Coordinates of C-alpha atoms in Angstrom, one line a residue:
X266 CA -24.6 -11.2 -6.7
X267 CA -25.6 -10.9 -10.0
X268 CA -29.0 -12.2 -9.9
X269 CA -29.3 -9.7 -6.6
X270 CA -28.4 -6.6 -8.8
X271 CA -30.2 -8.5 -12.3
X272 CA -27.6 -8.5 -14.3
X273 CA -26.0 -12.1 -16.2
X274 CA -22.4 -13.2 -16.5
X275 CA -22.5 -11.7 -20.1
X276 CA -22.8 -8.5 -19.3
X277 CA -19.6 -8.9 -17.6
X278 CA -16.3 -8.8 -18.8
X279 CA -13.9 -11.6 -19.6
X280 CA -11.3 -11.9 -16.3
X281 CA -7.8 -12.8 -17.2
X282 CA -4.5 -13.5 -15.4
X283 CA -2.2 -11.0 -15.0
X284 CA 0.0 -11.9 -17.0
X285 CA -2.2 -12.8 -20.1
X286 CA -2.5 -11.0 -23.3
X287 CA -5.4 -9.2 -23.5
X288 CA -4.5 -7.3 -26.7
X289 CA -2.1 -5.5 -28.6
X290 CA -1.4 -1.1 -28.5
X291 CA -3.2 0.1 -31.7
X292 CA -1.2 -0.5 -34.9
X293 CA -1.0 4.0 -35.4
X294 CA 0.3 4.8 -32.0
X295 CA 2.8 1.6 -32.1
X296 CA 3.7 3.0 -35.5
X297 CA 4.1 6.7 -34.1
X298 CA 6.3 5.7 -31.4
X299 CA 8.9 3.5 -33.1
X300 CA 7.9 0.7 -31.8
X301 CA 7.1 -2.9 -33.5
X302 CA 3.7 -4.6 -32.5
X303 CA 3.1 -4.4 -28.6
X304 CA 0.7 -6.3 -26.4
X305 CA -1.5 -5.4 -23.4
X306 CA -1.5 -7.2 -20.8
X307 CA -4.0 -7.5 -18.3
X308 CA -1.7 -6.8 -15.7
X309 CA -1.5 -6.8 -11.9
X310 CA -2.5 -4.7 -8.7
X311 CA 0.1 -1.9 -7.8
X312 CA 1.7 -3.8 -4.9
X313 CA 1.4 -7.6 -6.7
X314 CA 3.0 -5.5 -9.7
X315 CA 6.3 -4.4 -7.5
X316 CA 6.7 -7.1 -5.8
X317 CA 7.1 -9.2 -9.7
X318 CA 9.5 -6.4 -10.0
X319 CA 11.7 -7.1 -7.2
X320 CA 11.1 -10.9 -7.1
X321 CA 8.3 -11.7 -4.8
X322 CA 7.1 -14.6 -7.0
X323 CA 8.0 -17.6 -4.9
X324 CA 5.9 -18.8 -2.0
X325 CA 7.5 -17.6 1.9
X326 CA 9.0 -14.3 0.1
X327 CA 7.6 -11.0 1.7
X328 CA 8.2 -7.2 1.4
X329 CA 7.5 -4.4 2.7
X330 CA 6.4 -1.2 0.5
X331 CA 6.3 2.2 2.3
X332 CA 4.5 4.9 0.1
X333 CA 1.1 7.1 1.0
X334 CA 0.1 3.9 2.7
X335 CA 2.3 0.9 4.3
X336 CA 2.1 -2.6 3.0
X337 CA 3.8 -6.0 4.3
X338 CA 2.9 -7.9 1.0
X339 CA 3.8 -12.3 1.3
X340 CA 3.6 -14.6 -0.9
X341 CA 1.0 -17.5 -0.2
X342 CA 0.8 -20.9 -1.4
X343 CA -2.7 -20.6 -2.1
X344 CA -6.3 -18.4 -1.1
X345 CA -5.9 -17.9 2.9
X346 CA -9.7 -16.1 4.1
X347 CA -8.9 -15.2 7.5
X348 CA -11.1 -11.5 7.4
X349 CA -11.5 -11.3 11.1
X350 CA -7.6 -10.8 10.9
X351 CA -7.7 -7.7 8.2
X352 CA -5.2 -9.4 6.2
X353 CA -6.4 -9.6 3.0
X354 CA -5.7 -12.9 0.8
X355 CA -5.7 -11.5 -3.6
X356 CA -4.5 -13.5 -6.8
X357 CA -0.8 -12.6 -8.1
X358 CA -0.3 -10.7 -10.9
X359 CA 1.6 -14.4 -11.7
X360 CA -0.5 -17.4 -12.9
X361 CA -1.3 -19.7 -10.2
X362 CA 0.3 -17.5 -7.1
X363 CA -1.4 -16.0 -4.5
X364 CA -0.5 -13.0 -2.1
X365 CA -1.6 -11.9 1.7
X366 CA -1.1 -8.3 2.1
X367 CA -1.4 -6.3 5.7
X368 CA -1.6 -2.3 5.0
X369 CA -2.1 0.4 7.0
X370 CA -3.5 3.5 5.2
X371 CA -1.3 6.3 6.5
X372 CA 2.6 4.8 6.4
X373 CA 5.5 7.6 4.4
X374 CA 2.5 10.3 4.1
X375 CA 2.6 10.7 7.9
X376 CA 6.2 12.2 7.4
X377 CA 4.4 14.7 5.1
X378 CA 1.9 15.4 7.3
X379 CA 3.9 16.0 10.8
X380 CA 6.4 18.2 8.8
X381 CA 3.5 20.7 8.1
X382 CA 1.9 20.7 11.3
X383 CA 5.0 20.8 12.9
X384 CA 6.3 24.0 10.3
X385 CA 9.2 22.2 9.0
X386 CA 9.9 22.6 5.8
X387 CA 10.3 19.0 4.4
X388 CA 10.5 15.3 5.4
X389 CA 14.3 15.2 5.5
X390 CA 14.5 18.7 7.8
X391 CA 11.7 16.7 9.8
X392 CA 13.9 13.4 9.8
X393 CA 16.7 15.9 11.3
X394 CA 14.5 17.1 14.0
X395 CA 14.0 13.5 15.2
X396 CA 17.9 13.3 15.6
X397 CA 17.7 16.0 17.8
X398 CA 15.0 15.1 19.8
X399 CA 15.4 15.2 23.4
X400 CA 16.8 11.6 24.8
X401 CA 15.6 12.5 28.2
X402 CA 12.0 13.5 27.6
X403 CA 9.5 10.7 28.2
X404 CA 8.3 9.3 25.2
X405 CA 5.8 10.5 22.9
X406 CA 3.6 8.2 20.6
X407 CA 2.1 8.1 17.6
X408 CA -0.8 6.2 16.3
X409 CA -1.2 6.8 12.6
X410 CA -4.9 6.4 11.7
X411 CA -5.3 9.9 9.8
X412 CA -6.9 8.0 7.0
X413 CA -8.5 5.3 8.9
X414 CA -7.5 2.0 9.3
X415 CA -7.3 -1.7 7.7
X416 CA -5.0 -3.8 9.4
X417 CA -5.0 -4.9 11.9
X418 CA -8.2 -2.9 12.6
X419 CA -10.3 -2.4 10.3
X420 CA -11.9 0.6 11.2
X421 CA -12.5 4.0 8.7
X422 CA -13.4 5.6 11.3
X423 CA -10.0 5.1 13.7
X424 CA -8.7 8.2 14.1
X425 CA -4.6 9.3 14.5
X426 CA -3.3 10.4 18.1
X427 CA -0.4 11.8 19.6
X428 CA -0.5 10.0 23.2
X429 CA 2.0 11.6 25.9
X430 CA 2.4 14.8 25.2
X431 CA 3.4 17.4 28.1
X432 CA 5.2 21.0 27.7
X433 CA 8.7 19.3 27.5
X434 CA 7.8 18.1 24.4
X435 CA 8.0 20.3 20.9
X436 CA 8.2 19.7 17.6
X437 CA 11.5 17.4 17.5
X438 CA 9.8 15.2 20.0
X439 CA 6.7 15.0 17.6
X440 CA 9.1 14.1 14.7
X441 CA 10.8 11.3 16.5
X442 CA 7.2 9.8 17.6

């Protein structure tokens, strides 16, 4: 790849584990916040990062982190390539650990997004809708590609659907879905 775009492993920069010292916050603004020397670390990805945080170090642990976007995040004895399934395979942000994550682009920012389009104020007056959705309507589903799609898919241009809809259906139907 770098040959292809001419440009040599020195013009590069260095890679590091995550959890290596890469340097140390300047001397001044240690000094200006009280604080004794401090390093920098190189750090992790946003999702490997949590998961150290709540204890997903050891190989068989998983999690699932709901934000903007929905991740099942597992850790992996090793680098598993398997890209015709979507999941993707990444290093730790622990020495030596690997982690397969599946995510789906629009998870918790669907709430957000059905709660305007349906006029409801906020995600927990939409969550309250869903309770009162009617038990007796046929169901009403919800695929939610509104950003696209990476697992299991793959696709940026899958699109989001409401799929059964019919005038029995308002917005506490739409909530529940």
């Amino acid at each position: 790849m770098l040959q292809a775009c001419h440009l040599s492993r020195d013009q590069m920069p260095a890679l590091y584990e995550g959890s290596e010292i890469t340097g140390a916050l300047l001397p001044e603004v240690a000094k200006a916040w009280g604080m004794a020397t401090v390093p920098v670390v190189a750090g992790g990805g946003d999702n490997a990062a949590g998961a150290v945080g709540v204890g997903m170090v050891d190989a068989n642990q998983a999690m699932l982190s709901l934000g903007t976007s929905g991740v099942y995040f597992a850790v992996s004895e090793g680098f598993l390539s398997k890209p015709e399934s979507a999941v993707h395979s990444f290093c730790h942000a622990l020495p030596q650990r690997w982690h397969l994550m599946s995510v789906m682009l629009s998870a918790a920012s669907c709430l957000d997004w059905v709660a305007k389009l349906t006029g409801l104020c906020n995600v927990p007056a939409l969550i309250a809708a869903a309770q009162q959705a009617d038990e007796s309507a046929e169901p009403v589903w919800f695929l939610p590609y509104l950003s696209g799609e990476r697992t299991p898919h793959n696709n940026p241009q899958a699109k989001g659907v409401f799929f059964g809809l019919t005038h029995q259906h308002g917005p506490n139907e739409l909530a529940r879905a």
